Tab-separated table of C-alpha atoms in Angstrom:
chain	number	residue	atom	x	y	z
A	1	MET	CA	0.000	0.000	0.000
A	2	TYR	CA	2.877	2.340	0.847
A	3	GLN	CA	4.440	1.809	-2.587
A	4	LEU	CA	1.160	2.500	-4.399
A	5	ILE	CA	0.572	5.761	-2.539
A	6	ASN	CA	4.189	6.767	-3.078
A	7	LEU	CA	3.859	6.011	-6.821
A	8	ILE	CA	0.734	8.165	-7.090
A	9	PHE	CA	2.485	11.084	-5.445
A	10	GLN	CA	5.541	10.629	-7.691
A	11	ILE	CA	3.285	10.782	-10.769
A	12	LEU	CA	1.671	13.956	-9.441
A	13	TYR	CA	5.087	15.527	-8.793
A	14	MET	CA	6.304	14.604	-12.285
A	15	CYS	CA	3.184	16.072	-13.898
A	16	LEU	CA	3.622	19.333	-11.995
A	17	ILE	CA	7.295	19.582	-12.907
A	18	GLY	CA	6.496	18.621	-16.496
A	19	ARG	CA	3.875	21.345	-16.689
A	20	VAL	CA	6.373	23.933	-15.480
A	21	ALA	CA	8.936	22.738	-18.026
A	22	LEU	CA	6.322	22.860	-20.797
A	23	SER	CA	5.569	26.476	-19.954
A	24	TRP	CA	9.171	27.337	-20.848
A	25	ILE	CA	9.331	25.582	-24.218
A	26	ASP	CA	7.307	25.518	-27.404
A	27	HIS	CA	5.194	22.348	-27.480
A	28	ASN	CA	2.320	20.728	-29.329
A	29	PRO	CA	-0.777	21.045	-27.106
A	30	ASN	CA	-2.500	18.341	-29.160
A	31	ASN	CA	0.016	15.704	-28.093
A	32	GLU	CA	-1.756	13.061	-26.004
A	33	ILE	CA	0.960	12.882	-23.340
A	34	ILE	CA	0.990	16.666	-22.936
A	35	GLN	CA	-2.787	16.686	-22.633
A	36	TRP	CA	-2.558	14.088	-19.825
A	37	VAL	CA	0.086	16.168	-18.037
A	38	TYR	CA	-2.234	19.173	-18.128
A	39	LYS	CA	-5.314	17.176	-17.063
A	40	ILE	CA	-3.558	15.666	-14.069
A	41	SER	CA	-1.794	18.862	-13.000
A	42	ASN	CA	-4.986	20.921	-13.404
A	43	LEU	CA	-6.615	18.827	-10.687
A	44	ILE	CA	-4.098	20.262	-8.249
A	45	ILE	CA	-3.241	23.670	-9.701
A	46	ARG	CA	-6.720	25.039	-10.509
A	47	PRO	CA	-7.983	25.158	-6.892
A	48	ILE	CA	-4.786	26.937	-5.850
A	49	GLN	CA	-5.119	29.431	-8.713
A	50	ARG	CA	-8.677	30.244	-7.622
A	51	ILE	CA	-7.351	31.206	-4.195
A	52	LEU	CA	-4.093	32.777	-5.371
A	53	PRO	CA	-4.229	34.001	-8.996
A	54	PRO	CA	-0.986	34.413	-10.999
A	55	MET	CA	0.985	37.544	-10.155
A	56	SER	CA	0.591	40.613	-12.332
A	57	ILE	CA	4.186	40.226	-13.545
A	58	GLY	CA	3.313	36.900	-15.163
A	59	ILE	CA	4.714	34.534	-12.547
A	60	ASP	CA	2.528	31.647	-11.461
A	61	ILE	CA	3.643	30.224	-8.125
A	62	SER	CA	0.786	27.724	-7.893
A	63	PRO	CA	2.979	24.752	-8.979
A	64	ILE	CA	5.401	25.520	-6.145
A	65	ILE	CA	2.563	25.742	-3.650
A	66	ALA	CA	1.076	22.527	-5.074
A	67	ILE	CA	4.356	20.653	-4.568
A	68	ILE	CA	4.570	21.892	-0.969
A	69	VAL	CA	0.943	20.950	-0.260
A	70	LEU	CA	1.408	17.514	-1.857
A	71	GLY	CA	4.478	16.934	0.289
A	72	PHE	CA	2.495	17.838	3.397
A	73	ILE	CA	-0.414	15.561	2.418
A	74	LYS	CA	1.975	12.728	1.561
A	75	GLY	CA	3.610	13.102	4.957
A	76	LEU	CA	0.258	12.901	6.691
A	77	ILE	CA	-0.832	9.828	4.752
A	78	LEU	CA	2.434	7.926	4.961
């Protein structure tokens, strides 16, 4: 059970980091893998963005907050 929960959190972390990396490079939004990265990361990032919208200078810190929150939740569960 521990390994399954750990795997789920690792996938979530990778999707968040992948989303950040995709924001820096030109990519094909129609790619199926990229669409999955956005779908999974949106589950975590959208609620944070509703509370804390991106800064006026164009910096979105919601992925950083999401990683911190996931780490806290993972610590509570495991």
